[in-house]
Tab-separated table of C-alpha atoms in Angstrom:
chain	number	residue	atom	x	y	z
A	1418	UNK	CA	-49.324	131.365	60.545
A	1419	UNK	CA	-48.348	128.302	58.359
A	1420	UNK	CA	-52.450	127.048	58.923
A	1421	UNK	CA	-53.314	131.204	57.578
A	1422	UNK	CA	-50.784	130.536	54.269
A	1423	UNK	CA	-51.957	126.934	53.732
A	1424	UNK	CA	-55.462	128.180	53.431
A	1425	UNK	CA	-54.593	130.917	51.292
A	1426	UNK	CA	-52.825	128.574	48.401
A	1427	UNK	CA	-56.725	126.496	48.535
A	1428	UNK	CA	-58.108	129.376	47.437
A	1429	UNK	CA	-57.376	129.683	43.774
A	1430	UNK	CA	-58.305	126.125	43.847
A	1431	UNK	CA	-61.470	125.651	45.418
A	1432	UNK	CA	-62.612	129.122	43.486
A	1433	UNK	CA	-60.468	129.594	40.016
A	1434	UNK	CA	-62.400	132.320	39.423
A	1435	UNK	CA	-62.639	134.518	42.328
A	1436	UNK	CA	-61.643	138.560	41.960
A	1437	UNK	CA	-58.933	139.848	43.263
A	1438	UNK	CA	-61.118	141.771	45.693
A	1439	UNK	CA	-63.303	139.001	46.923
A	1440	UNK	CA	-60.094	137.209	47.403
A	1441	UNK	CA	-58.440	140.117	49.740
A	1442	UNK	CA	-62.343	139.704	51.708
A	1443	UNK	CA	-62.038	136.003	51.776
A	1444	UNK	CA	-58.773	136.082	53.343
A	1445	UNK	CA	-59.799	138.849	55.952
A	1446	UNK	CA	-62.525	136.658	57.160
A	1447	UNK	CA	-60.226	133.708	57.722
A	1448	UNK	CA	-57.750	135.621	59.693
A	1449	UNK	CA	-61.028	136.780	61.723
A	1450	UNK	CA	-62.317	133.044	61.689
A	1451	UNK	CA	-58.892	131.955	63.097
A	1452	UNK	CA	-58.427	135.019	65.802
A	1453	UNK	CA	-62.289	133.877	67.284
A	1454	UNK	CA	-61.786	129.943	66.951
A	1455	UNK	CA	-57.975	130.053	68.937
A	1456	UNK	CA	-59.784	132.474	71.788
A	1457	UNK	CA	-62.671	129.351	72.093
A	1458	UNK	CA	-61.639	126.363	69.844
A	1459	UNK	CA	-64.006	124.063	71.324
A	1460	UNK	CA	-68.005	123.667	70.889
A	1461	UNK	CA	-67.999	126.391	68.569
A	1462	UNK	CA	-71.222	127.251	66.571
A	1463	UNK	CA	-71.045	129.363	63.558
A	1464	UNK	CA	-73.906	130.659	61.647
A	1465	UNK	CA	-73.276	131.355	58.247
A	1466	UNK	CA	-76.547	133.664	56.175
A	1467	UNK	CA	-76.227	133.537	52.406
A	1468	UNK	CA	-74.732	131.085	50.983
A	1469	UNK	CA	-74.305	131.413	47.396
A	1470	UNK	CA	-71.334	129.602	45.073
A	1471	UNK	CA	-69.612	127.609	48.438
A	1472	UNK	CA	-66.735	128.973	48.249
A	1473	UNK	CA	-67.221	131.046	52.042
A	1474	UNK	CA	-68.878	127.225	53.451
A	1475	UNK	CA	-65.640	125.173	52.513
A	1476	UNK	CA	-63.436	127.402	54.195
A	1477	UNK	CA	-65.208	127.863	57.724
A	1478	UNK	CA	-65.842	124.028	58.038
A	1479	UNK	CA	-62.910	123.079	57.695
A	1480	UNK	CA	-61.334	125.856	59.897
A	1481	UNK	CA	-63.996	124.572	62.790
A	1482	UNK	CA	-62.634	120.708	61.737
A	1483	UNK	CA	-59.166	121.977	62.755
A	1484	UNK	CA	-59.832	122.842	65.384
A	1485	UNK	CA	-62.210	120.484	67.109
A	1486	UNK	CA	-64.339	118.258	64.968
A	1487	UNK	CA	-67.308	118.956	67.233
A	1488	UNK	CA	-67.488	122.194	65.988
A	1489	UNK	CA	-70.270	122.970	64.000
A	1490	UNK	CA	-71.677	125.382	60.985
A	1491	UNK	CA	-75.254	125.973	60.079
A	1492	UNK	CA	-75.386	127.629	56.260
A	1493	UNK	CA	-78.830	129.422	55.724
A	1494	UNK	CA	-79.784	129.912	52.744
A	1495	UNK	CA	-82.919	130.597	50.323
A	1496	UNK	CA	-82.133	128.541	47.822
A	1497	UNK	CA	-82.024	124.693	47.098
A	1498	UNK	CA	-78.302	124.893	46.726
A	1499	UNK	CA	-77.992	121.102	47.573
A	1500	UNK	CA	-79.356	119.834	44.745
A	1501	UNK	CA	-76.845	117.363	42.393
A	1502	UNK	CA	-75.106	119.926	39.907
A	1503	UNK	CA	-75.016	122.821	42.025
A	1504	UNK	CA	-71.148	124.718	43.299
A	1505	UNK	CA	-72.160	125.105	46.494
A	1506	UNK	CA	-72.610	121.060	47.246
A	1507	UNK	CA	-69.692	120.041	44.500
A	1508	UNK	CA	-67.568	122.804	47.326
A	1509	UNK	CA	-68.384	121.264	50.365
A	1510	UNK	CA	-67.877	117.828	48.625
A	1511	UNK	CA	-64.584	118.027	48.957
A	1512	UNK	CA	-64.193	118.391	52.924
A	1513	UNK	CA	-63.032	115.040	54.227
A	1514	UNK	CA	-64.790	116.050	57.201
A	1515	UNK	CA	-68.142	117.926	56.729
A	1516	UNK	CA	-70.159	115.988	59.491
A	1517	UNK	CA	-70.146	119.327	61.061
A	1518	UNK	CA	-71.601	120.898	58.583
A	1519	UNK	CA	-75.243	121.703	58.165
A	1520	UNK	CA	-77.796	123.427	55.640
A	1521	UNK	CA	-81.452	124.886	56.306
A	1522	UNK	CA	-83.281	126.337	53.233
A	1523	UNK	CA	-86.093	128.919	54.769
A	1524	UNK	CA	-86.695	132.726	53.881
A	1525	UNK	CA	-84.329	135.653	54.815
A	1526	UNK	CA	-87.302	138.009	55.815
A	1527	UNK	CA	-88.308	136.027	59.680
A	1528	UNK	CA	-86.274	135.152	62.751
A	1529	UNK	CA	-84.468	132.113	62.657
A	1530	UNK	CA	-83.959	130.789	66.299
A	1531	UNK	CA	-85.800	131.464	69.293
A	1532	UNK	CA	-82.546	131.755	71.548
A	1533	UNK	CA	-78.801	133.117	71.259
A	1534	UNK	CA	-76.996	129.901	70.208
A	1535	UNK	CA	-74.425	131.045	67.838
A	1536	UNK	CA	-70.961	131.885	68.644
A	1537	UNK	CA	-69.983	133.419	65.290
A	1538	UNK	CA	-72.321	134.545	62.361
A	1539	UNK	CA	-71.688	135.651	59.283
A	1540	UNK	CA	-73.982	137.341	56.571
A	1541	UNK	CA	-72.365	137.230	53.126
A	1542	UNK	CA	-74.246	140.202	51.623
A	1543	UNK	CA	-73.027	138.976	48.329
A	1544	UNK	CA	-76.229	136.748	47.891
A	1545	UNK	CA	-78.223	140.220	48.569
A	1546	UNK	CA	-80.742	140.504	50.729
A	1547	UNK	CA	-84.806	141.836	49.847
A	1548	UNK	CA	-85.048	143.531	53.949
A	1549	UNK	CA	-81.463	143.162	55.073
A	1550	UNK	CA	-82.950	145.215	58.464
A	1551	UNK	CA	-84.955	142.166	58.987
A	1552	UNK	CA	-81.698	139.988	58.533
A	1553	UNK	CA	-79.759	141.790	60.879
A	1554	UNK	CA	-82.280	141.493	63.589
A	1555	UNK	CA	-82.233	137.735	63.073
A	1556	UNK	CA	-78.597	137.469	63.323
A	1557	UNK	CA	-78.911	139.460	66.566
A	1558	UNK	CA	-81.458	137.275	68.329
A	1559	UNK	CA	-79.335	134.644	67.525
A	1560	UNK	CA	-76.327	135.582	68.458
A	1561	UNK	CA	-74.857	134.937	71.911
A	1562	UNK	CA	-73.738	137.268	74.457
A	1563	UNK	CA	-70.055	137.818	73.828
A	1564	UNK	CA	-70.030	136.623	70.295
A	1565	UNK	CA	-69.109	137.861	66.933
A	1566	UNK	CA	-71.047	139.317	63.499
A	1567	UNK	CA	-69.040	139.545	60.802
A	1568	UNK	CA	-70.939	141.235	58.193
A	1569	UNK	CA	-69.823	141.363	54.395
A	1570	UNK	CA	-71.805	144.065	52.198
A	1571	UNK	CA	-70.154	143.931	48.927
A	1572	UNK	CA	-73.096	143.583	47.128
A	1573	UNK	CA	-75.578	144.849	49.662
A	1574	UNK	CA	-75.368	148.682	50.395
A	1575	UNK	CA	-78.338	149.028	52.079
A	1576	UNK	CA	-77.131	145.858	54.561
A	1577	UNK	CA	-73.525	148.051	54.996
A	1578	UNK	CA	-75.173	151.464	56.339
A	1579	UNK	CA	-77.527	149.862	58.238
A	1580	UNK	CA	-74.912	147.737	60.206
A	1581	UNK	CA	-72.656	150.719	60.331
A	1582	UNK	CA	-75.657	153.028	61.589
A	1583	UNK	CA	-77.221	150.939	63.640
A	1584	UNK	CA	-73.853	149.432	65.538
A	1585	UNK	CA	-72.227	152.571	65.608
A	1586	UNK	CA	-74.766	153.755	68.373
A	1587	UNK	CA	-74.489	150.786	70.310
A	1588	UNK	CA	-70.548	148.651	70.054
A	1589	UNK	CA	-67.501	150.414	68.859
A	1590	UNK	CA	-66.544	148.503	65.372
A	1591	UNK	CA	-63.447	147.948	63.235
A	1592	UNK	CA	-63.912	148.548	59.457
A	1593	UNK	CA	-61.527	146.789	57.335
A	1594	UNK	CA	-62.314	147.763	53.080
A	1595	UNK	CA	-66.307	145.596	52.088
A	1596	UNK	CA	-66.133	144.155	55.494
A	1597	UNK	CA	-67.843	145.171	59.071
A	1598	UNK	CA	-66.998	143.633	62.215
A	1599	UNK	CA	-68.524	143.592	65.377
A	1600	UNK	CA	-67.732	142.245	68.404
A	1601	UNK	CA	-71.122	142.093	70.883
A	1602	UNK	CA	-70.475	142.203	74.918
A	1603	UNK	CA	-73.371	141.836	77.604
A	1604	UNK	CA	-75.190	144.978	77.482
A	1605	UNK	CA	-78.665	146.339	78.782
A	1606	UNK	CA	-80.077	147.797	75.643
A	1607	UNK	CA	-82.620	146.214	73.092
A	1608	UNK	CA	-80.687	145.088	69.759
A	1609	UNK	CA	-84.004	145.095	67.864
A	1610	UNK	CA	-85.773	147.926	69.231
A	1611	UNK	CA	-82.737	149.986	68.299
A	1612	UNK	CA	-82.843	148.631	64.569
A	1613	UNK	CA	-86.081	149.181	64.494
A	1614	UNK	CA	-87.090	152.478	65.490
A	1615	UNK	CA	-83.970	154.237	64.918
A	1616	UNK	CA	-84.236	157.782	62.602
A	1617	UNK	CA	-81.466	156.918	60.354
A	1618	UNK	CA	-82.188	153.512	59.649
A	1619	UNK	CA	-85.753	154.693	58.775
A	1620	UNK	CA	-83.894	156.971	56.518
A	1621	UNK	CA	-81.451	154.487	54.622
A	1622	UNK	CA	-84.772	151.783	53.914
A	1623	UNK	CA	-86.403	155.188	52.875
A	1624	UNK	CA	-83.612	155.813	50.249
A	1625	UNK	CA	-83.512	151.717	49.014
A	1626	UNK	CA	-87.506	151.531	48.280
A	1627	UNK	CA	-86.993	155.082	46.497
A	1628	UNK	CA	-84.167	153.594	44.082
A	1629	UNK	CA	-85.726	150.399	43.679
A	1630	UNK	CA	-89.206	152.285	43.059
A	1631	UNK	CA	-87.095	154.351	40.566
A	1632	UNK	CA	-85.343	151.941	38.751
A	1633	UNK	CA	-89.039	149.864	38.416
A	1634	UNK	CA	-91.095	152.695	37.097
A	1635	UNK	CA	-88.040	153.544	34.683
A	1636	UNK	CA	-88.264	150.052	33.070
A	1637	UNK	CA	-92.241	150.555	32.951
A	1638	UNK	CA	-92.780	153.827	31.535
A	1639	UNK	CA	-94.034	152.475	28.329
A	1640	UNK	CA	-96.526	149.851	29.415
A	1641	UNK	CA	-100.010	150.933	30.852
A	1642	UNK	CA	-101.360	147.511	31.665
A	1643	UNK	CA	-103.425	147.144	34.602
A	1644	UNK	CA	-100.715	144.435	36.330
A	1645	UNK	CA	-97.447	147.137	36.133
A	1646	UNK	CA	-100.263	150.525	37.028
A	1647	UNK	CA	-101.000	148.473	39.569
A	1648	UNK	CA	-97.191	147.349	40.777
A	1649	UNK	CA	-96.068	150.662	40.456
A	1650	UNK	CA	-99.086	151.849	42.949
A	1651	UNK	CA	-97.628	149.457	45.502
A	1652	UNK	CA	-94.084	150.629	45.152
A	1653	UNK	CA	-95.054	153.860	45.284
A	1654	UNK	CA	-97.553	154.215	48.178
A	1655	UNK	CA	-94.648	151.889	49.947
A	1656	UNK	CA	-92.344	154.336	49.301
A	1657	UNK	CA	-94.152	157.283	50.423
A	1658	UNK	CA	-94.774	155.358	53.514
A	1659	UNK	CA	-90.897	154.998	54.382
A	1660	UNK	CA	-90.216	158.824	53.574
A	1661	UNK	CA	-92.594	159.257	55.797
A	1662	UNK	CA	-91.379	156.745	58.551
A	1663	UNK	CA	-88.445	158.292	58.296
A	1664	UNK	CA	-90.180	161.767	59.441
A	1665	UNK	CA	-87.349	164.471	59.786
A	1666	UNK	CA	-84.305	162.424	59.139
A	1667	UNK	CA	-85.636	162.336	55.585
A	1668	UNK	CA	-85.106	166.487	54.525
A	1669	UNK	CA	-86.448	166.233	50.679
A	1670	UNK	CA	-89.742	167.406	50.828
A	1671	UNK	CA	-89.791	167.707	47.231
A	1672	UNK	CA	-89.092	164.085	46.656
A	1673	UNK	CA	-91.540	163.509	48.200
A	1674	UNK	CA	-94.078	165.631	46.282
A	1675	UNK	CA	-93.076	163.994	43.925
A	1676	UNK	CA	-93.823	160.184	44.696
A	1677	UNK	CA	-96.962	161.125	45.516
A	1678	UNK	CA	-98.298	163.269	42.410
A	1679	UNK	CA	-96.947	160.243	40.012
A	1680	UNK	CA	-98.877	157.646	43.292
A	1681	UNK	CA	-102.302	160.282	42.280
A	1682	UNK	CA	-101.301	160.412	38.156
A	1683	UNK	CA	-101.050	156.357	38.248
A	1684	UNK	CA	-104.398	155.830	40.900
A	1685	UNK	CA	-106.462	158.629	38.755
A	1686	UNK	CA	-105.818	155.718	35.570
A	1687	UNK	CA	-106.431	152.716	37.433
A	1688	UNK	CA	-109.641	153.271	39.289
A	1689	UNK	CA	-111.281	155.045	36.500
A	1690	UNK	CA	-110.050	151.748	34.466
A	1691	UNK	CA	-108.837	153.650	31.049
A	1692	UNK	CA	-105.344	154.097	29.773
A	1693	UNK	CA	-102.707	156.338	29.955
A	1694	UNK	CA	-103.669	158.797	27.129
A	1695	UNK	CA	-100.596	160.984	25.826
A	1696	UNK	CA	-101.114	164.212	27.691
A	1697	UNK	CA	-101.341	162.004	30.827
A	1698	UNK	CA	-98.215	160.094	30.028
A	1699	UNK	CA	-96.568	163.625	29.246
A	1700	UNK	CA	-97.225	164.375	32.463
A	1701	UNK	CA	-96.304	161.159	33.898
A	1702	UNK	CA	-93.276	160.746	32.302
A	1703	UNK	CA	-91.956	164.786	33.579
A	1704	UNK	CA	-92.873	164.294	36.888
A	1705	UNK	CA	-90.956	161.048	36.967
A	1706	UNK	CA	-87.720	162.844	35.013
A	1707	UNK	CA	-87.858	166.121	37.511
A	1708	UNK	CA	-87.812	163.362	40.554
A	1709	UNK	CA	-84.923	161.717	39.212
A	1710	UNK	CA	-83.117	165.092	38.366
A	1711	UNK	CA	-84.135	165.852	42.395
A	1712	UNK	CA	-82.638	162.703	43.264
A	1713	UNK	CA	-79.293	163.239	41.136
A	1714	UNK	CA	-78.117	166.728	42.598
A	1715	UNK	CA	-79.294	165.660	46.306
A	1716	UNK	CA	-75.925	165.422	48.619
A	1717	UNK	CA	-78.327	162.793	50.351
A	1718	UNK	CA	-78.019	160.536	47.613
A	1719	UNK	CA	-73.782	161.104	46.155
């Protein structure tokens, strides 16, 4: 208890700005942290994915230097966050022991580790993740048998329902508020496979490429260059692709009809290489409003 409240009072000073609800997840994840490291103190490997400011680095290393200075943390990340200037090395600066601390700078979007080697991991969804389904595969490939995920989505919807979907069907959870816990044990079934070809998750990508496809063609309505026709072609024949995917879990056919007369509208301009003249952007622009009305009074999407 008296390790728990010292760690708490380091907060405010290692982060002076931290919200008061990234402070209440901060201090959730210790008390997990502490619960996992007194069942195995020793040789403990912790895998942390997305690191962003440091604050979530300082904290585990020096909970696994507590306990056994052998321990060790690997922090993932996309980003040259070691470079002189940046919070996440000035953080980790000031651990008098950080020899157990490690960084690896390599893409979210492929699998890490050929083997289970991690006791612990930890995706901080705060960075946000591009394909968080392909992140959560990762961190199951690496995890070991009889280890832990602790998963927080605060930033990362998408990365929240597909951990709750996906481990749901598999591991009974505990949900604590913008934090998901699992706890794996040896079991027969494919991790991966699951993730992969399960209905629901099809369903949630399905949703995330429609919003971000929304929000893209929104911000682009006015420009008929070649480049954005072209971008919102892609987005848009990916999109139909995951409604599609996602086959009867996905129950808006009209969405659908949608996506792919504005896909026809936008292919129509580009291969016969003219603009967007007004009637055509007239229509453009209402079949783009009536999906988003679609999308606004769908329970699917409230």
């Amino acid at each position: 208890m008296k390790l728990f409240k010292g760690l708490l009072k380091e907060i405010k000073l290692i982060d002076p700005t931290i919200t008061a609800d990234k402070k209440t997840e901060l201090e959730i994840t210790i008390s997990l942290i502490i619960k996992q490291l007194f069942q195995q103190p020793l040789a403990y490997r912790v895998l942390e994915v997305g690191c962003d400011q440091g604050t979530l680095s300082y904290f585990i290393a020096k909970l696994l230097a507590i306990f056994d200075k052998e321990n060790q943390l690997l922090c993932l990340t996309n980003k040259m966050i070691n470079a002189p200037g940046s919070q996440w090395l000035a953080k980790v600066s000031l651990l008098s022991n950080s020899a157990n601390l490690s960084l690896l700078t390599t893409s979210y979007d492929i699998s890490w580790f050929d083997q289970p080697v991690y006791d612990l991991i930890i995706i901080n969804g705060n960075v946000g993740f591009s394909h968080s389904d392909r992140v959560l595969k990762s961190c199951l490939a690496a995890l070991k048998k009889g280890g832990s995920l602790i998963c927080l989505p605060a930033n990362d919807s998408f990365l929240a329902e597909s951990f709750s979907l996906v481990f749901s069907k598999i591991k009974t959870y505990r949900i604590t508020k913008n934090l998901k816990v699992l706890t794996t044990t040896p079991v027969e079934q494919d991790y991966q496979l699951i993730l992969a070809n399960d209905p629901q998750v099809k369903l949630v990508k399905a949703k995330k490429l429609l919003c971000k496809t929304v929000a893209y063609i929104e911000n682009n309505l006015a420009n008929d260059s070649d480049e954005s026709l072209k971008e919102s072609i892609e987005r848009l024949i990916q999109t139909e692709q995951a409604i599609n995917a996602a086959q009867n879990a996905f129950k808006l056919p009209e969405i659908k009809n949608q996506v792919n007369k504005l896909k026809e509208i936008l292919v129509d301009c580009y291969v016969g290489n003219y603009q967007i003249h007004q009637e055509i952007q007239a229509c453009y622009v209402q079949t783009f409003q009536d999906l988003k009305q679609i999308i606004a009074v769908s329970p699917e999407f409230n």
